mmCIF file with all atom_site columns, C-alpha atoms in Angstrom:
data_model
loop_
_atom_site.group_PDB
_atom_site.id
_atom_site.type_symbol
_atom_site.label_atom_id
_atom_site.label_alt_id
_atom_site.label_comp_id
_atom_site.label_asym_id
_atom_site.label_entity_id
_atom_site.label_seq_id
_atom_site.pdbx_PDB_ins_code
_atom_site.Cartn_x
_atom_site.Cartn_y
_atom_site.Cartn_z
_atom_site.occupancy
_atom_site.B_iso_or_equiv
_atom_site.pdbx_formal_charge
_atom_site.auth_seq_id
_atom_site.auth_comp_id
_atom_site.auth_asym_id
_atom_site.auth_atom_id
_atom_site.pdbx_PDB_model_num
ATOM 1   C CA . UNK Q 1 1   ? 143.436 106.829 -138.402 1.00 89.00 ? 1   UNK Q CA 1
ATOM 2   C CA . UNK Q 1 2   ? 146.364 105.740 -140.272 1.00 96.00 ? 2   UNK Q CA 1
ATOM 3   C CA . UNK Q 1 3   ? 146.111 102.357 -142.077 1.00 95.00 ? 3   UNK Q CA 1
ATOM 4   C CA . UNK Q 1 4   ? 147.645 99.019  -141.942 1.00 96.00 ? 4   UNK Q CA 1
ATOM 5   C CA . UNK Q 1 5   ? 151.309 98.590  -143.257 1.00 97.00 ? 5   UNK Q CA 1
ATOM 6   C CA . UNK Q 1 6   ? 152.431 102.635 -143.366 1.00 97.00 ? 6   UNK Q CA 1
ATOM 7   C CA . UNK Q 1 7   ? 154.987 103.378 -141.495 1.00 97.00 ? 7   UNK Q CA 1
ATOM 8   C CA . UNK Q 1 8   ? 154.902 104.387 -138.222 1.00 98.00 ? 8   UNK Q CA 1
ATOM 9   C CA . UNK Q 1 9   ? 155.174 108.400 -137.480 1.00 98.00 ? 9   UNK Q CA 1
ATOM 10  C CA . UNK Q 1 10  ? 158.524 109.324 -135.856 1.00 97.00 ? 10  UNK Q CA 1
ATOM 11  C CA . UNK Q 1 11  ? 157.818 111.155 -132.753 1.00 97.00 ? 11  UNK Q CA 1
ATOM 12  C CA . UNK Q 1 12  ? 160.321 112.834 -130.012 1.00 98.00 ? 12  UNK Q CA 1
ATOM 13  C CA . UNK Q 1 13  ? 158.287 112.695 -126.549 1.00 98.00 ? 13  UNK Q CA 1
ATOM 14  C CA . UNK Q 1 14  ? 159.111 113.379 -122.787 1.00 98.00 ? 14  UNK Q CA 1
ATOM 15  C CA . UNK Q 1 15  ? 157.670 110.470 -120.795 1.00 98.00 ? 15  UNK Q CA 1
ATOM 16  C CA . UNK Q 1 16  ? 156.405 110.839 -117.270 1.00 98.00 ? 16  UNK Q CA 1
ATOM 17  C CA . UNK Q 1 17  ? 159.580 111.118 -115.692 1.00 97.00 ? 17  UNK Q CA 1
ATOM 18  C CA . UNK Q 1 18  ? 161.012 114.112 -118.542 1.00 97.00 ? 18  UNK Q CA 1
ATOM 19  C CA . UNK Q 1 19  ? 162.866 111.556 -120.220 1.00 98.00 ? 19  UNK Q CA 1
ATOM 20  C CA . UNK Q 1 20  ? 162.575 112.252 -124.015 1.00 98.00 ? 20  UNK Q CA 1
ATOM 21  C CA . UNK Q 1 21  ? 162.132 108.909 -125.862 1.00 98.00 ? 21  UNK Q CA 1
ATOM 22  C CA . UNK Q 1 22  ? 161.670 108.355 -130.035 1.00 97.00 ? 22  UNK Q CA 1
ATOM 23  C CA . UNK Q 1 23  ? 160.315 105.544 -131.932 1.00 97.00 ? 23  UNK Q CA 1
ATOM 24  C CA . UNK Q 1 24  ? 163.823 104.732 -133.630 1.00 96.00 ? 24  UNK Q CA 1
ATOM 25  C CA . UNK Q 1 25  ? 164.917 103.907 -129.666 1.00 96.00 ? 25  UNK Q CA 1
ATOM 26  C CA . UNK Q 1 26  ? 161.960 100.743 -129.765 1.00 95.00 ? 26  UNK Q CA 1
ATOM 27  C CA . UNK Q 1 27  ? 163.752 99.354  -133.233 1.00 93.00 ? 27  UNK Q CA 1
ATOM 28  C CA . UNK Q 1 28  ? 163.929 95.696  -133.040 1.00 94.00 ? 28  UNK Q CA 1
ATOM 29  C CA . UNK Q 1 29  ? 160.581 95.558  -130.697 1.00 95.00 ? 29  UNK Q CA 1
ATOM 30  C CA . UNK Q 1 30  ? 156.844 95.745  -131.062 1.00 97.00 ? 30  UNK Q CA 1
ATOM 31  C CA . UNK Q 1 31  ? 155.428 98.389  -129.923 1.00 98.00 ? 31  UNK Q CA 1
ATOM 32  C CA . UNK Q 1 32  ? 151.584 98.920  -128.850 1.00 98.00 ? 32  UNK Q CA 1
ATOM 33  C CA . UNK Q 1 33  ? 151.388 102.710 -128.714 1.00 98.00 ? 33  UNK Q CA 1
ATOM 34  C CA . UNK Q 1 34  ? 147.973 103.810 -127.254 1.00 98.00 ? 34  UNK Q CA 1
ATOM 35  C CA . UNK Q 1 35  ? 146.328 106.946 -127.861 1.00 98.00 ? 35  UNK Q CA 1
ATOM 36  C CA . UNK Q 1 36  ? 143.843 108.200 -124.813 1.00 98.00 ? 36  UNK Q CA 1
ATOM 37  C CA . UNK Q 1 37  ? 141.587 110.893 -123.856 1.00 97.00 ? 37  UNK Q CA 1
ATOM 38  C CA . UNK Q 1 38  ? 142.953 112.007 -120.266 1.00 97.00 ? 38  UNK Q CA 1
ATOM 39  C CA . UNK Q 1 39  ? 144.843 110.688 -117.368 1.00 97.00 ? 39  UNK Q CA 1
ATOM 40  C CA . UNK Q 1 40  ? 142.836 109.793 -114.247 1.00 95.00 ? 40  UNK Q CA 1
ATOM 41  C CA . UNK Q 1 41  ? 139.257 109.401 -115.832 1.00 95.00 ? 41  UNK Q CA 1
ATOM 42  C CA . UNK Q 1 42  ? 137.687 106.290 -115.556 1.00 95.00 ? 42  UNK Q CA 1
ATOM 43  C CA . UNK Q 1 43  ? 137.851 104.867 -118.902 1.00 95.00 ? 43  UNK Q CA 1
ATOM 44  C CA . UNK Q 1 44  ? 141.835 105.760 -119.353 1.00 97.00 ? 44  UNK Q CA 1
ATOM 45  C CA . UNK Q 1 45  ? 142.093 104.709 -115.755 1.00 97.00 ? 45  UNK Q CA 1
ATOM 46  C CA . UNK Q 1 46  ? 140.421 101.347 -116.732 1.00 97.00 ? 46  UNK Q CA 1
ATOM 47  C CA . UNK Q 1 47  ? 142.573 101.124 -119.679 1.00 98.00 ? 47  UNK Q CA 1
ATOM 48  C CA . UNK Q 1 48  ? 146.075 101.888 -118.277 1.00 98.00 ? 48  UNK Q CA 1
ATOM 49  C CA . UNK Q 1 49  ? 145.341 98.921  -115.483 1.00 98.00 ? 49  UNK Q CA 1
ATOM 50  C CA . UNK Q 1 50  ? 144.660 96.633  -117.841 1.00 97.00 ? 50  UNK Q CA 1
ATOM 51  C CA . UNK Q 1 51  ? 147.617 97.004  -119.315 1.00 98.00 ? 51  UNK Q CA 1
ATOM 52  C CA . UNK Q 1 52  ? 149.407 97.281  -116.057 1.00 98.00 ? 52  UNK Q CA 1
ATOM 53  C CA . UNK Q 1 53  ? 147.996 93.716  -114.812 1.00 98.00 ? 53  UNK Q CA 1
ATOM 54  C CA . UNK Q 1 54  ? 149.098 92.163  -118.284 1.00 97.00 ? 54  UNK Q CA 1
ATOM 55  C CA . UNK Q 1 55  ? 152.508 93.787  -118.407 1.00 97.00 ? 55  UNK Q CA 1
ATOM 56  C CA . UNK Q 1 56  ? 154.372 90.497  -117.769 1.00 97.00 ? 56  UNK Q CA 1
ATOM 57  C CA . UNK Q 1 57  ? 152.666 88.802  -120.692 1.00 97.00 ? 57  UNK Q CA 1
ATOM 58  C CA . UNK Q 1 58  ? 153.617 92.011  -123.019 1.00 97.00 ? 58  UNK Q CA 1
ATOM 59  C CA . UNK Q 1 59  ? 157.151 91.879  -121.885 1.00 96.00 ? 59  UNK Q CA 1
ATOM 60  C CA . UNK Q 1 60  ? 157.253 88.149  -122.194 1.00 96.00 ? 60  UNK Q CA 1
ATOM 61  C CA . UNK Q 1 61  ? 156.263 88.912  -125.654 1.00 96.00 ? 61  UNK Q CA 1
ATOM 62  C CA . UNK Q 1 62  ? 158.881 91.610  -126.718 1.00 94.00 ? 62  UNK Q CA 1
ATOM 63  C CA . UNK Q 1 63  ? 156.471 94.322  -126.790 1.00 97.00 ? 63  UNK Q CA 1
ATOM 64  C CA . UNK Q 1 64  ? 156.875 97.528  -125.519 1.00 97.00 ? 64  UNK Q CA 1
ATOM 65  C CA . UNK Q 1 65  ? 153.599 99.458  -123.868 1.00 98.00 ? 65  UNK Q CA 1
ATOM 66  C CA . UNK Q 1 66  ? 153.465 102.942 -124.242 1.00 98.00 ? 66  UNK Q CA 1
ATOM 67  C CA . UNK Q 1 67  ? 150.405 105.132 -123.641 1.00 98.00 ? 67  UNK Q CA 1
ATOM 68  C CA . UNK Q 1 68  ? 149.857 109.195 -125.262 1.00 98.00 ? 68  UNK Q CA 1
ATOM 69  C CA . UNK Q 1 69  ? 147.797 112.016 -124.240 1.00 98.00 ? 69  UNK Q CA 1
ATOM 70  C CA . UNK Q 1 70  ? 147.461 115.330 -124.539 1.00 98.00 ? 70  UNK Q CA 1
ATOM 71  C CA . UNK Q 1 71  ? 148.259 115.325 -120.508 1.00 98.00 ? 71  UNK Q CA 1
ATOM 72  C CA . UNK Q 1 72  ? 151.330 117.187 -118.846 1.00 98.00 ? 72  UNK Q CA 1
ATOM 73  C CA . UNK Q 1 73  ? 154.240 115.109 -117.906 1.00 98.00 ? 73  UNK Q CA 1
ATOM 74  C CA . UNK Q 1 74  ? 153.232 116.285 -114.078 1.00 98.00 ? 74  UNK Q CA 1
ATOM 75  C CA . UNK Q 1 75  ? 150.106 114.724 -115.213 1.00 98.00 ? 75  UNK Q CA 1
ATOM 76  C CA . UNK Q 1 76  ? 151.576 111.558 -116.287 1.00 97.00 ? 76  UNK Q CA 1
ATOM 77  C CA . UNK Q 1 77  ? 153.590 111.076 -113.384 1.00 98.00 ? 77  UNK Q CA 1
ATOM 78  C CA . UNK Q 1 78  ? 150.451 111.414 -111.048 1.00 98.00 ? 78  UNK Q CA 1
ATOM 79  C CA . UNK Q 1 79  ? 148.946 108.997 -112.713 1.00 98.00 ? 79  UNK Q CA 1
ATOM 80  C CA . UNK Q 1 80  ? 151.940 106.460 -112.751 1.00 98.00 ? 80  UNK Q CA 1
ATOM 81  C CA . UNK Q 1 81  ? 151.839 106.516 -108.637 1.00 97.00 ? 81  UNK Q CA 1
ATOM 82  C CA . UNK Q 1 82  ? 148.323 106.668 -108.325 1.00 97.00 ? 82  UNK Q CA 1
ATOM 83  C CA . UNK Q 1 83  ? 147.963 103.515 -110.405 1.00 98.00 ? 83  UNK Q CA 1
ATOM 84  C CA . UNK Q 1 84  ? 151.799 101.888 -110.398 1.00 98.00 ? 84  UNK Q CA 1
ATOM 85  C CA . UNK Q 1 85  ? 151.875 101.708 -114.279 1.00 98.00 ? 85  UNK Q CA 1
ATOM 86  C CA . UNK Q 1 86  ? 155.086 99.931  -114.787 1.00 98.00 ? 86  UNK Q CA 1
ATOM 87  C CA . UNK Q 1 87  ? 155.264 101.489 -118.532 1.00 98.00 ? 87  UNK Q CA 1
ATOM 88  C CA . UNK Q 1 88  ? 156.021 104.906 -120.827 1.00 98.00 ? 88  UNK Q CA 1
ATOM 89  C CA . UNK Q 1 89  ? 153.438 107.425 -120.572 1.00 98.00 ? 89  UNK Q CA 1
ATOM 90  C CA . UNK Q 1 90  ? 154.243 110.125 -123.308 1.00 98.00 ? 90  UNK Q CA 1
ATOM 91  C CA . UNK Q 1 91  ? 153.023 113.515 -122.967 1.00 98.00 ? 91  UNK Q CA 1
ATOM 92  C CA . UNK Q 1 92  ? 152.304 115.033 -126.182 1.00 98.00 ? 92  UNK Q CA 1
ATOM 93  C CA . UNK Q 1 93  ? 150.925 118.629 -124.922 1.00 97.00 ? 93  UNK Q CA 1
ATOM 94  C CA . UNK Q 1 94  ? 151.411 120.434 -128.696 1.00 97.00 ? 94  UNK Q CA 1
ATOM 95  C CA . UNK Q 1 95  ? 149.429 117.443 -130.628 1.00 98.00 ? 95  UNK Q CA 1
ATOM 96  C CA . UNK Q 1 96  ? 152.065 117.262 -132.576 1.00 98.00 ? 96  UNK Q CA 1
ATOM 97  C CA . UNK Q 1 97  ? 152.341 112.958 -132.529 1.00 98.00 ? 97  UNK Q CA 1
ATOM 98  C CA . UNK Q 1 98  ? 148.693 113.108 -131.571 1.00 98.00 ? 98  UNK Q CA 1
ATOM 99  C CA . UNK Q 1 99  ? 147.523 114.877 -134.869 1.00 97.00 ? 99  UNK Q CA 1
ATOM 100 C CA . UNK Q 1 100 ? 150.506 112.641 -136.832 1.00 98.00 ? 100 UNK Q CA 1
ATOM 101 C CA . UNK Q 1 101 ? 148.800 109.416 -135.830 1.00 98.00 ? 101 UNK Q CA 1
ATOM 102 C CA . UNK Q 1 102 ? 145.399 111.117 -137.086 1.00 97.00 ? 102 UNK Q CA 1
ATOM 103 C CA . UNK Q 1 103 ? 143.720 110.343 -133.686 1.00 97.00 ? 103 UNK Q CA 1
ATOM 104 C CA . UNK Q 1 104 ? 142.352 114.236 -133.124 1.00 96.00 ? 104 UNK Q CA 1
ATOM 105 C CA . UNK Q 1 105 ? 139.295 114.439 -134.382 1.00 95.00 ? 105 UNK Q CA 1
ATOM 106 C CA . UNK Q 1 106 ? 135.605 115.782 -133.337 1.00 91.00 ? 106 UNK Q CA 1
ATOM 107 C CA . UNK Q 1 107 ? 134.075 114.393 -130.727 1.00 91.00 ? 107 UNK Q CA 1
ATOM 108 C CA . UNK Q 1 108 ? 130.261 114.999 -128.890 1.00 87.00 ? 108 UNK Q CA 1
ATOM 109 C CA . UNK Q 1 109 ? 129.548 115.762 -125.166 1.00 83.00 ? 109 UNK Q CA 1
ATOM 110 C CA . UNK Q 1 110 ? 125.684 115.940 -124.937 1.00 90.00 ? 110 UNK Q CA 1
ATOM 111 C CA . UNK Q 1 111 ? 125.357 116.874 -128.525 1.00 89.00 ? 111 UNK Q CA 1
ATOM 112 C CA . UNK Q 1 112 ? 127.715 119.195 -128.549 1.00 91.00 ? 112 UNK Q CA 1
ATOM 113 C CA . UNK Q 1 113 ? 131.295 119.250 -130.878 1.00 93.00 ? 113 UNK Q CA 1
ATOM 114 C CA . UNK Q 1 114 ? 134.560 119.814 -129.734 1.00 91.00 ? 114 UNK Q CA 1
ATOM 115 C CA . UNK Q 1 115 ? 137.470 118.553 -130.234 1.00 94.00 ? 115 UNK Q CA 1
ATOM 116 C CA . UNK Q 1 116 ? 139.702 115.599 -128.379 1.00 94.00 ? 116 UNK Q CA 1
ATOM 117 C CA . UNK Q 1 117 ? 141.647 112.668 -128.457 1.00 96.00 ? 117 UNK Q CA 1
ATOM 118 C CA . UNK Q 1 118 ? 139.403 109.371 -130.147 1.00 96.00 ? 118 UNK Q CA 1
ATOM 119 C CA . UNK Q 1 119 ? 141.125 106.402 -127.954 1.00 97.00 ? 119 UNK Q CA 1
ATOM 120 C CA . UNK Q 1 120 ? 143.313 104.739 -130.648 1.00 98.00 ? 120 UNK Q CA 1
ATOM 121 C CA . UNK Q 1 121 ? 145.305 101.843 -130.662 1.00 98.00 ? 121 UNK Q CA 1
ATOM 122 C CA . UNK Q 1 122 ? 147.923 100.642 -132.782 1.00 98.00 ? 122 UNK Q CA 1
ATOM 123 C CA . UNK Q 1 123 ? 150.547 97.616  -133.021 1.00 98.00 ? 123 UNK Q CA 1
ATOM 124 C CA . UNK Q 1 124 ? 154.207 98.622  -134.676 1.00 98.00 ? 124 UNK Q CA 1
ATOM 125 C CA . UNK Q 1 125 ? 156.136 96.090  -135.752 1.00 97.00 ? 125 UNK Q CA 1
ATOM 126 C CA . UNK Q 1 126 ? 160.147 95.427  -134.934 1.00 96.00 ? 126 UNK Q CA 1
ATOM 127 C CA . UNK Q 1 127 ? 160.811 97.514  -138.313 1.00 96.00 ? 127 UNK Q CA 1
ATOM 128 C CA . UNK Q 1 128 ? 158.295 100.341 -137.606 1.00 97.00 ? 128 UNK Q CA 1
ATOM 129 C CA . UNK Q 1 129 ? 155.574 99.395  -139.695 1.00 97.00 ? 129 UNK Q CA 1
ATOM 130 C CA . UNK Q 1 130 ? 152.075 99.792  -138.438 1.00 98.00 ? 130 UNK Q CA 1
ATOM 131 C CA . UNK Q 1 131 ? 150.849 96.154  -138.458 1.00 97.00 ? 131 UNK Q CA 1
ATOM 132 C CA . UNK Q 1 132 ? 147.249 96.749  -137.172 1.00 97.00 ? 132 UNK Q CA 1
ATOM 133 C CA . UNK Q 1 133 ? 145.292 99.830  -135.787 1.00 97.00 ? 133 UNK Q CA 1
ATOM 134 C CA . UNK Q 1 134 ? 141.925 100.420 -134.540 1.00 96.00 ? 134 UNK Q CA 1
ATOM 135 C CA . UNK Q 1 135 ? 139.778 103.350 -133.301 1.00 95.00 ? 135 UNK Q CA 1
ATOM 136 C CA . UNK Q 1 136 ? 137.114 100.936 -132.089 1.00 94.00 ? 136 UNK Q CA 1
ATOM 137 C CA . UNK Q 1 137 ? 138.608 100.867 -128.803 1.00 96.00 ? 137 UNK Q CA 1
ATOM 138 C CA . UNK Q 1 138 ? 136.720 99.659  -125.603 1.00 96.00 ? 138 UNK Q CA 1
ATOM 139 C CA . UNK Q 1 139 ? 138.772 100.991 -122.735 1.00 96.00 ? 139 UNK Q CA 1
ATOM 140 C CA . UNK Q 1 140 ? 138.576 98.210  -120.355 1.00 96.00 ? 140 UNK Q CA 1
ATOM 141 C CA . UNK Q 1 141 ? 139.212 95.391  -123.223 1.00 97.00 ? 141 UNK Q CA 1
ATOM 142 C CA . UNK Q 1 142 ? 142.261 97.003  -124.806 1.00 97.00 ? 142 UNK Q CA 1
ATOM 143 C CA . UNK Q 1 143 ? 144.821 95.241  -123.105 1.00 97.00 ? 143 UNK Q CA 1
ATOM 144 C CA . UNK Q 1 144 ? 143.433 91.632  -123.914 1.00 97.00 ? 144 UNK Q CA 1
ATOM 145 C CA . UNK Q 1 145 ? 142.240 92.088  -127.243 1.00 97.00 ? 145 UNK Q CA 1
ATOM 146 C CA . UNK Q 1 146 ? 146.213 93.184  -127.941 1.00 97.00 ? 146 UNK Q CA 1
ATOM 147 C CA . UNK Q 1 147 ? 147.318 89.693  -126.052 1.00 96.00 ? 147 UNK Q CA 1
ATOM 148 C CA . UNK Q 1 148 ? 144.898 88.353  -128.518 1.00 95.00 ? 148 UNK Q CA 1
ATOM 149 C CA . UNK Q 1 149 ? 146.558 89.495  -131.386 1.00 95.00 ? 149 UNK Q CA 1
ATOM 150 C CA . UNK Q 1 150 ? 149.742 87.031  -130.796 1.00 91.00 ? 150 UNK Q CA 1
ATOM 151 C CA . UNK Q 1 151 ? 147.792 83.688  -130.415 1.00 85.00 ? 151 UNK Q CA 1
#
């Protein structure tokens, strides 16, 4: 995981619609950029409509949602209509931004290794600074504990 106050990782994404969007385009904004496992499983699920049902307080706030996994942007669009996420849903399908935020790493399914996405979440500041991160994410908490952050 990369540590408070480094800068952020550039990255060069297509969202769920194909649109390619970078992090110099969210200068002047906080951004919380979410790492998760997979589209449509009940924890990202969980996670994505939390965010969803606080959107207005994000926006209200100047900070831009955006959410990346490993997923397809076919994937990512599914999972926009299925759920009406009203934000960015990068697809990162080479790990490229995925293994540049650090968030890659070995994982256990019944005691056995392999290798996934650890749900990650961290804050960028207007400048592009990472101002917090943490890999201690709880799914269906995510959203509030952000909206937390700017009390």
């Amino acid at each position: 995981m990369l540590k408070i106050n480094e800068k952020a990782p550039s990255f060069c994404l297509p969202d769920q619609n194909g649109d390619i969007h970078t992090l110099e385009e969210y200068k002047g904004k906080k951004i919380i950029l979410y790492f998760y496992p997979k589209d449509n499983t009940s924890g990202c699920t969980a996670q994505a409509c939390n965010y969803r049902d606080e959107i207005k307080s994000f926006k209200g706030l100047n900070v831009e949602v955006i959410g990346v996994s490993k997923d397809s942007v076919k994937s990512h669009k599914k999972f926009e209509r299925n759920y009406n996420l009203p934000f960015t849903l990068l697809s990162d399908t080479e790990l490229k931004t995925i293994n540049d935020y650090d968030v890659y790493k070995e994982k256990k399914l019944y005691g056995k290794p392999y290798m996934g996405v650890v749900r990650t979440t961290y804050l960028i500041d207007e400048k592009g600074t990472i101002i917090y991160a943490s890999d201690k994410v709880k799914a269906k908490e995510d959203a509030i504990n952000m909206l937390k952050l700017f009390e």
